[in-house]
Every structure is written in structure tokens, then in C-alpha cells.
mmCIF file of C-alpha atoms in Angstrom:
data_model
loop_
_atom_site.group_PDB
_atom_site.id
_atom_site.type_symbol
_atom_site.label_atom_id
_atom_site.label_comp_id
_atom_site.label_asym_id
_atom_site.label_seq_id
_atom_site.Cartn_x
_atom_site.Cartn_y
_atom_site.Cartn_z
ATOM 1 C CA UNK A 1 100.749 17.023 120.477
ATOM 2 C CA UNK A 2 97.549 16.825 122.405
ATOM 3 C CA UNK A 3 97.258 18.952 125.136
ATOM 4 C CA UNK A 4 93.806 19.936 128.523
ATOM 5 C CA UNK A 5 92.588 23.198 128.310
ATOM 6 C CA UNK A 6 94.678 23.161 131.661
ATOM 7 C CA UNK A 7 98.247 22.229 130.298
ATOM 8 C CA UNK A 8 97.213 24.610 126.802
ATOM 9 C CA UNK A 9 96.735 27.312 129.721
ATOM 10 C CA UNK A 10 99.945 27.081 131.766
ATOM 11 C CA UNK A 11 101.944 26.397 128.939
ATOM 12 C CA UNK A 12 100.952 29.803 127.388
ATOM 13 C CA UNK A 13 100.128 31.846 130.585
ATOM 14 C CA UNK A 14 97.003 32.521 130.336
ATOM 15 C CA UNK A 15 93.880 31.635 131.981
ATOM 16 C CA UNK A 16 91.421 28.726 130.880
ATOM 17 C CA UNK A 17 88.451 31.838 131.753
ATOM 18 C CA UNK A 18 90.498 33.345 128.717
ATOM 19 C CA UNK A 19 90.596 30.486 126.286
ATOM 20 C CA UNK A 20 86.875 29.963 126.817
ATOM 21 C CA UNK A 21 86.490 33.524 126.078
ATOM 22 C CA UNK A 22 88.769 33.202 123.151
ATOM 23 C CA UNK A 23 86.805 30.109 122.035
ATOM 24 C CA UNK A 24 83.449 32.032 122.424
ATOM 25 C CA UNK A 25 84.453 35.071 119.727
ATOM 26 C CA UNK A 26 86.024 32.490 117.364
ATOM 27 C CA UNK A 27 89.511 33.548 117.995
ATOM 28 C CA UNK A 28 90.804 30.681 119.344
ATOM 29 C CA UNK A 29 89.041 27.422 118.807
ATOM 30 C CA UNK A 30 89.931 23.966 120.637
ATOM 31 C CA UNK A 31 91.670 21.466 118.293
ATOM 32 C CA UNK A 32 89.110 19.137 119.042
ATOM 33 C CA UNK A 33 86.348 18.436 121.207
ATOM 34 C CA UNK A 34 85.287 15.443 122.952
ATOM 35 C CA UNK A 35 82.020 14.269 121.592
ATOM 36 C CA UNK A 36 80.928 12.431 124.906
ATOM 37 C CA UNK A 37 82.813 14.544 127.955
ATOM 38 C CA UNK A 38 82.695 18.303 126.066
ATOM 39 C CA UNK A 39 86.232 18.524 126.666
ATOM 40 C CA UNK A 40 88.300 20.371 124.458
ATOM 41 C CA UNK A 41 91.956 19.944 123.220
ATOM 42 C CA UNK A 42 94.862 22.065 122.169
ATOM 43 C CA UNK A 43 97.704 21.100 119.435
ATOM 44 C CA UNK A 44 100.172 22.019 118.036
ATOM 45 C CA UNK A 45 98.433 24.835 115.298
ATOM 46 C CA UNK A 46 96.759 26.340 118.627
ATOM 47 C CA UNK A 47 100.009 26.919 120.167
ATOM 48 C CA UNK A 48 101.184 28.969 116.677
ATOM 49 C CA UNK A 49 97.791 30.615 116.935
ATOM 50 C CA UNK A 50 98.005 32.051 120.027
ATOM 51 C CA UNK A 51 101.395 32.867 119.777
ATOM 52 C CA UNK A 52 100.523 35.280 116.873
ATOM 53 C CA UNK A 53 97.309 36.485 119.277
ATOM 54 C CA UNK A 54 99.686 36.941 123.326
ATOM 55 C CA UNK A 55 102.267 39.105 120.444
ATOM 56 C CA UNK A 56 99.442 41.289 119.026
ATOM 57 C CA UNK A 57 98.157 41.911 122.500
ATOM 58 C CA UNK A 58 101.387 42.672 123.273
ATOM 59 C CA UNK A 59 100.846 45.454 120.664
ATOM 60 C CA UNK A 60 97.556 46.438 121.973
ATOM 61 C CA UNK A 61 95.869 45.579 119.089
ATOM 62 C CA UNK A 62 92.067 45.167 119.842
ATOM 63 C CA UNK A 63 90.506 41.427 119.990
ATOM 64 C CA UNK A 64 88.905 42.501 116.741
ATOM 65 C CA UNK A 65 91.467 43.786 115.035
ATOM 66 C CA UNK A 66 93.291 40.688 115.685
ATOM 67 C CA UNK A 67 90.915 38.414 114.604
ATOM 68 C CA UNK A 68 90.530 40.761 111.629
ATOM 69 C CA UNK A 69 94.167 39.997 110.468
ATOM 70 C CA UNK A 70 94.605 36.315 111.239
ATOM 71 C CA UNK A 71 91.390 35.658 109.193
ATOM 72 C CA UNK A 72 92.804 37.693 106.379
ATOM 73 C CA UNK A 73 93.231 35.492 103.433
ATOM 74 C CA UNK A 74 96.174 36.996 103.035
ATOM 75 C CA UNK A 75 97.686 36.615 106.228
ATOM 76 C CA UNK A 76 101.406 35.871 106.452
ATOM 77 C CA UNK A 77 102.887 34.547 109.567
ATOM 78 C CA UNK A 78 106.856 35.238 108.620
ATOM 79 C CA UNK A 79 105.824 38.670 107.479
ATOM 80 C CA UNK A 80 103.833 39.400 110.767
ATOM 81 C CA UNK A 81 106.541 38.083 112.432
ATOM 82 C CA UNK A 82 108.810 40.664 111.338
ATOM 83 C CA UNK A 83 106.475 43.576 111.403
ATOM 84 C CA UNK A 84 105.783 42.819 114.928
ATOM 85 C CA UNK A 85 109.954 42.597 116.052
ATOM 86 C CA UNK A 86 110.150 46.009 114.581
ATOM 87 C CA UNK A 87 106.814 47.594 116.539
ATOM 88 C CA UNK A 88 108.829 45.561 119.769
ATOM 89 C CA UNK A 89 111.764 47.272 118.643
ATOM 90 C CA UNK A 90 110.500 50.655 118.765
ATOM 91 C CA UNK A 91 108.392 49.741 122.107
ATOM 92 C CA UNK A 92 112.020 48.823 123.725
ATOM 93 C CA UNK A 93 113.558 52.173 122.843
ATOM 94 C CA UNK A 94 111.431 53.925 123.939
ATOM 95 C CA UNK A 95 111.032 51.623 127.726
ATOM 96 C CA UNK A 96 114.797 52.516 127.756
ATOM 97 C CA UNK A 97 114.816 56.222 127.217
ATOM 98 C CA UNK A 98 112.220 56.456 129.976
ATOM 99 C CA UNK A 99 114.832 54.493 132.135
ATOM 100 C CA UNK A 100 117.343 56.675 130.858
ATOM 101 C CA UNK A 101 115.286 59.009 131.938
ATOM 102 C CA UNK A 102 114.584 58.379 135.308
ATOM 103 C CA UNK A 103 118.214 57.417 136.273
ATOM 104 C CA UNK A 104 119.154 61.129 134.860
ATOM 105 C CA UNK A 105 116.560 62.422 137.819
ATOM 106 C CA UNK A 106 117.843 60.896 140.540
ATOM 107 C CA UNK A 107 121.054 62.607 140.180
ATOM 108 C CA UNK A 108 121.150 65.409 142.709
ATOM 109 C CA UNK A 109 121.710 67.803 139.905
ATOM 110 C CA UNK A 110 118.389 66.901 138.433
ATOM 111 C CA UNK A 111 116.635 66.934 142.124
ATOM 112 C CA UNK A 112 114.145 64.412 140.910
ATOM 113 C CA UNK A 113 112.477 66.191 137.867
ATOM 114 C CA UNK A 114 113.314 64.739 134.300
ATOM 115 C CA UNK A 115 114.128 67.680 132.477
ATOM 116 C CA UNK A 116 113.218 66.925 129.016
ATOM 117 C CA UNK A 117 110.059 65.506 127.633
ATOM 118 C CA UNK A 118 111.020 63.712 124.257
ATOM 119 C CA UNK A 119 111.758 60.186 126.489
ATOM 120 C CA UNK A 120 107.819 60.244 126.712
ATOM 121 C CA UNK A 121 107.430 60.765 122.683
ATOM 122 C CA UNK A 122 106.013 57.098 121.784
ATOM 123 C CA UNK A 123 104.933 59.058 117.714
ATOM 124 C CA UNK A 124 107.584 56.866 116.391
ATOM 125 C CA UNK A 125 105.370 53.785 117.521
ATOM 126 C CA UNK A 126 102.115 54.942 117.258
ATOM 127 C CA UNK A 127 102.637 55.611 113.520
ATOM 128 C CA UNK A 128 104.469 52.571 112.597
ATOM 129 C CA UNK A 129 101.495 50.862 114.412
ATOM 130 C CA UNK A 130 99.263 52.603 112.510
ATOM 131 C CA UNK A 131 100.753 51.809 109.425
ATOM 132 C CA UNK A 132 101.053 48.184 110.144
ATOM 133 C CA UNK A 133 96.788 47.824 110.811
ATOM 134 C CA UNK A 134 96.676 49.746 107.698
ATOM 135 C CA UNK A 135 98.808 47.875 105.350
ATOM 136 C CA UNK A 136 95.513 45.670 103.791
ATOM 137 C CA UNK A 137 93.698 49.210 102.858
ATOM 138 C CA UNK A 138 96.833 50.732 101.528
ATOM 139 C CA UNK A 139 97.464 48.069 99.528
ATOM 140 C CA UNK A 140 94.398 47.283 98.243
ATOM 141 C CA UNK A 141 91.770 50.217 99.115
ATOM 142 C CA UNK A 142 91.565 51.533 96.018
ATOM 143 C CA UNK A 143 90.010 48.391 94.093
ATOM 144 C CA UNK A 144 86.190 47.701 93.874
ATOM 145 C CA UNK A 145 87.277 44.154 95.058
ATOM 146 C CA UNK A 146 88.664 45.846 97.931
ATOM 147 C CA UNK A 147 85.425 47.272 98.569
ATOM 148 C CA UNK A 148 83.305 44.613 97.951
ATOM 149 C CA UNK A 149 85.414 42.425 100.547
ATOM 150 C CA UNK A 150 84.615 45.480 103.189
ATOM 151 C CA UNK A 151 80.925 45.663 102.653
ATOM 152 C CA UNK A 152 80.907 41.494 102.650
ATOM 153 C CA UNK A 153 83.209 41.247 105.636
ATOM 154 C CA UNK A 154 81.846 44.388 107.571
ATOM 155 C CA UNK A 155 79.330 42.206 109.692
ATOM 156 C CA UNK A 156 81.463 38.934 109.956
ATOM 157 C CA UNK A 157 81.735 37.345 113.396
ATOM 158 C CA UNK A 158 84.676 36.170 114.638
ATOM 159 C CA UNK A 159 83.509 32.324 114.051
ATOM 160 C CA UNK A 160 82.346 32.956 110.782
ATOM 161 C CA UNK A 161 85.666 34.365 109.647
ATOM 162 C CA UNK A 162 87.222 31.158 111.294
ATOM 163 C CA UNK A 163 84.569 29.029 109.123
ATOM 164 C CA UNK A 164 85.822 31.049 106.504
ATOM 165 C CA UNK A 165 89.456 30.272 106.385
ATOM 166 C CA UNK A 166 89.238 26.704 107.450
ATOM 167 C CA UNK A 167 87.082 25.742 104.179
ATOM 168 C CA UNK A 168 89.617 27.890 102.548
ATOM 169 C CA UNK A 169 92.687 25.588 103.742
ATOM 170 C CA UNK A 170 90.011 22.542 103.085
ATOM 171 C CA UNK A 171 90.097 23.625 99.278
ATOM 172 C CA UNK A 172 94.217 24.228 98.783
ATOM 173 C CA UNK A 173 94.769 20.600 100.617
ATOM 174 C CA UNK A 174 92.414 19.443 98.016
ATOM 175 C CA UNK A 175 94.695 21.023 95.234
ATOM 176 C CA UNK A 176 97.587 19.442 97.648
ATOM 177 C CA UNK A 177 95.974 15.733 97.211
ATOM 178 C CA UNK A 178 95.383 16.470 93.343
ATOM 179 C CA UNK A 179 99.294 16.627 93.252
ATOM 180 C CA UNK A 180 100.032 14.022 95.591
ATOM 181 C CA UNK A 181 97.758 11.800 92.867
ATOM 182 C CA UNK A 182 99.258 12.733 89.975
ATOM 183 C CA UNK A 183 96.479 14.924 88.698
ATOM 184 C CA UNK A 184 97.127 16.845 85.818
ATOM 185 C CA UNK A 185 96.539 21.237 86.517
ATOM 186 C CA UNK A 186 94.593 21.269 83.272
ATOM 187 C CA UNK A 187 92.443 18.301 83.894
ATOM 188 C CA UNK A 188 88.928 17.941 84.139
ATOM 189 C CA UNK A 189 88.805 17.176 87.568
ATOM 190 C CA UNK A 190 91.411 19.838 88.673
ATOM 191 C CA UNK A 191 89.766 23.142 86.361
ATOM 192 C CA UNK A 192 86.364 21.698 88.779
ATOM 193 C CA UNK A 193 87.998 22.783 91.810
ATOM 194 C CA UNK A 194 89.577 26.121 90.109
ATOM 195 C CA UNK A 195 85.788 26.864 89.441
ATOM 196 C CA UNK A 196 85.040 25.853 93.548
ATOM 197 C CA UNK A 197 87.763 28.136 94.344
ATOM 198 C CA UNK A 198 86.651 30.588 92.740
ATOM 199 C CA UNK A 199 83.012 30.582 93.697
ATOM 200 C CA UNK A 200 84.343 30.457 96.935
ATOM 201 C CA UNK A 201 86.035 33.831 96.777
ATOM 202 C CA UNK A 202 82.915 35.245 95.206
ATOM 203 C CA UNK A 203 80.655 34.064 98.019
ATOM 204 C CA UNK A 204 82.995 35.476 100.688
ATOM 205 C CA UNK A 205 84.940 37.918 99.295
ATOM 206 C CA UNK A 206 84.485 39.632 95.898
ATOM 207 C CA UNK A 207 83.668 39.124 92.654
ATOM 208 C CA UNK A 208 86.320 36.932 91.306
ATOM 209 C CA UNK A 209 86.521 37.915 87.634
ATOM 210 C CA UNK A 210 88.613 36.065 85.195
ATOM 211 C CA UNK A 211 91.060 38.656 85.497
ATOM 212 C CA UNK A 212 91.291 38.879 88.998
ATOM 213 C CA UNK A 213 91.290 34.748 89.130
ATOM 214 C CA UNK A 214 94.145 34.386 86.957
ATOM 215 C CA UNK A 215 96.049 37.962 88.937
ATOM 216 C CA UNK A 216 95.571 35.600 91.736
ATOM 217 C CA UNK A 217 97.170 32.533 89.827
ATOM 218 C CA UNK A 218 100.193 34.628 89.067
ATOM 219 C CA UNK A 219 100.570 35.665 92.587
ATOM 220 C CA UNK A 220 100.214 32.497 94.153
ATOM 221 C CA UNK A 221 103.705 32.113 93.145
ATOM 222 C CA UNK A 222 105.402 35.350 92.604
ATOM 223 C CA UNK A 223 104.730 36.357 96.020
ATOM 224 C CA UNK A 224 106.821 34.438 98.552
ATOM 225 C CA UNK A 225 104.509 34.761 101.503
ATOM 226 C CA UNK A 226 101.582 33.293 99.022
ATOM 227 C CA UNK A 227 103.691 30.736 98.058
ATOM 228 C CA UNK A 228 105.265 29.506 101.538
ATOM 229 C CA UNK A 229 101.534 29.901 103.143
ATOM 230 C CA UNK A 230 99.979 27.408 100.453
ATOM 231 C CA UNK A 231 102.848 25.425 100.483
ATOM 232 C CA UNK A 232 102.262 24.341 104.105
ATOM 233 C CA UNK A 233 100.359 21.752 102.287
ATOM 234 C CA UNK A 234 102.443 20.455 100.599
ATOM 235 C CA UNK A 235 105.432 21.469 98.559
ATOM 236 C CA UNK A 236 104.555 22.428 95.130
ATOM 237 C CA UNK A 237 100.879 22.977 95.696
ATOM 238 C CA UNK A 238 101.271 27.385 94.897
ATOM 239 C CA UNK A 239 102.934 26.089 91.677
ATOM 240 C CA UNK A 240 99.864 23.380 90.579
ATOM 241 C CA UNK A 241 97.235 25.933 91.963
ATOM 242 C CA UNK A 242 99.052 28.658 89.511
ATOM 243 C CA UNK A 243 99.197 26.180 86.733
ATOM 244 C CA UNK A 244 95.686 25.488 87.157
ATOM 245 C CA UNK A 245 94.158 28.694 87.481
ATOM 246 C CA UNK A 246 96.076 29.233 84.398
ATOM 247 C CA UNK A 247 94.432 26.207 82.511
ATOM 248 C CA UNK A 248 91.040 27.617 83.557
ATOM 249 C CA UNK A 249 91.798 31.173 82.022
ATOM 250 C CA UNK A 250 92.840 30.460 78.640
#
């Protein structure tokens, strides 16, 4: 799928002033970009992407706070998915108490004045909203990785944190080839990349220890979202990275 900034536009509703805009901050980059005409091209991914952006909107989440949690590393598109039907959820109710609301005053008996307050309440949202842009910190606040990751990440554009994640995915489709290959996790070639991966979370992240490394390992596969989200490279490729990361620690 190969679509004009045009089509990419009118297929999502929005403007092509927008995706230039979003292209700008590094929060929606072209799939590709003519080398001769400048024009730029939309696929598939973008349409996912911006899906996950028009539904945080949506949630008036902030441009930056947006970017902020798709460039997470990790990010999990099922899990957003829910979090955000049940912040819709809440947004609905309340829409149809104010409805409620407003048919109750029109009744003659009301003469036009809505007599109680709570259909305005919108706490219920606002906290579960809250919670949701907090869920990173919660989680993982209390760490010095955590804090390391701030202080790193603190003055990271919006196209750096995009540079960021791509060589990320760059690395786990290399894992994704060594399995492909045939490439044993504890070989020579395959405990090189474990060290590239994890030089690469110490450049951009936090100090990856050998504890926290082989944590990671361990996670890669005990957490479904990890799992699924490296996976999209190929099935299997959580389960060599774990048994990798695992020949590099002992």
C-alpha cells in the first residue's frame, strides 16, 4: 500500500498542512520520500501510526505527550488500545448524562434549568486519564534506570526519539534474520549483537547492567505485550532474543 500525501490525507481526515506539521516534529514521518520530486508517501505502518495519534487526540493528550508514548520502548499497541476504549468509555457516559441532562430541562417541570450538577462531574475521566499518562513513572519511577532514562530523554526531539526507535526495530529484525538463518542464540555472531543491543540501551536509555540486560531477557518473553511487539518480526524472535541475552549473562 502506497499512498500521496493527498489520498494519506482524505483517507484519515486530516489536512496535508497537518501531516507536514506532523512530519516537521517527528511524529509522523512519510514512508518514503522521492529522491528526485520531494514527494512523500504513506503505507500501511503510517495508517496504524496515526490511528494511535487521531485516538490520543481524541483524548486530548498533548502532541508531546503523544510522541512521548509512541516512542516509548515499551510501547504496546493492544494494551493502548484497550486503555484508550475505557478513557472513550468513560468520555461516552458522561456525553450521555449531559444529554440526559438536558432532555430532563426541557420538561416544563424543570423550566429549562438542569437541576443537578453531577452530569457535569468529568473526575471519573480526568483521573483515569491521569493515571493512564502516568503508568511509565508508576511503574518504573522508583529505579535509577528510570531516572537515568528521564535525564537522557528530557531534551529529546520528537525526530530523535523517532531515530531512536527505528534503529531499535533495525536491531530486533537483525535478531529476526539470525533465526531465519539458523543462527545459534549462544553463538559468536548472535552474543555480538546482544552486546549492540545493549550498548544501544546504554547510549539512549540507561545503564544496561548485566542484571538489568538479562531482567530484560526474561521479560522479553514473560510479558505478552513484549513478546507480541518483537514478534512482529518474526515469530519466535522474543524467544531467540531471551535465549540470547541469556547466553551473554552466564
Amino acid at each position: 500500500m502506497k499512498m500521496s500525501v493527498k489520498e494519506f490525507a482524505a483517507l484519515c481526515g486530516v489536512s496535508a498542512r497537518t501531516l507536514r506539521y506532523y512530519d516537521g516534529i517527528g511524529l509522523l514521518k512519510p514512508a518514503a520520500v522521492d529522491k528526485y520530486s520531494g514527494y512523500r508517501f504513506y503505507d500501511g505502518d503510517s495508517l496504524v501510526r496515526m490511528q494511535e495519534i487521531l485516538f490520543y487526540r481524541e483524548l486530548d493528550f498533548s502532541l508531546k505527550s503523544i510522541s512521548d508514548i509512541l516512542s516509548s520502548p515499551d510501547h504496546d499497541r493492544r494494551k493502548a488500545m484497550e486503555e484508550q476504549k475505557r478513557l472513550l468509555t468513560l468520555k461516552k457516559q458522561r456525553l450521555e448524562r449531559l444529554i440526559e441532562a438536558l432532555d430532563e430541562a426541557q420538561t416544563p417541570e424543570q423550566g429549562g434549568i438542569i437541576m443537578s450538577f453531577e452530569a457535569f462531574d468529568n473526575s471519573g475521566y480526568e483521573a483515569a486519564l491521569r493515571e493512564y499518562a502516568a503508568e511509565a513513572r508508576e511503574k518504573w519511577g522508583g529505579s535509577e534506570a528510570y531516572a537515568e532514562y528521564e535525564k537522557k530523554s528530557e531534551n529529546y526531539s520528537a525526530e530523535k526519539q523517532g531515530e531512536i526507535i527505528s534503529a531499535m526495530d533495525g536491531i530486533i529484525a537483525e535478531f529476526a534474520d539470525f533465526l531465519k538463518s539458523g543462527e545459534a542464540p549462544d553463538s559468536e555472531a548472535s552474543l555480538g549483537l546482544v552486546k549492540r543491543w545493549r550498548d544501544f540501551i546504554t547510549e539512549n536509555y540507561y545503564k544496561c547492567t548485566d542484571e538489568i540486560l538479562s531482567g530484560l531477557g526474561e521479560m522479553y518473553t514473560a510479558d505478552e505485550r513484549f513478546r507480541k511487539n518483537i514478534d512482529r518480526h518474526g515469530e519466535g524472535t522474543a524467544d531467540f532474543m531471551s535465549q540470547a541475552i541469556a547466553a551473554y549473562c552466564r
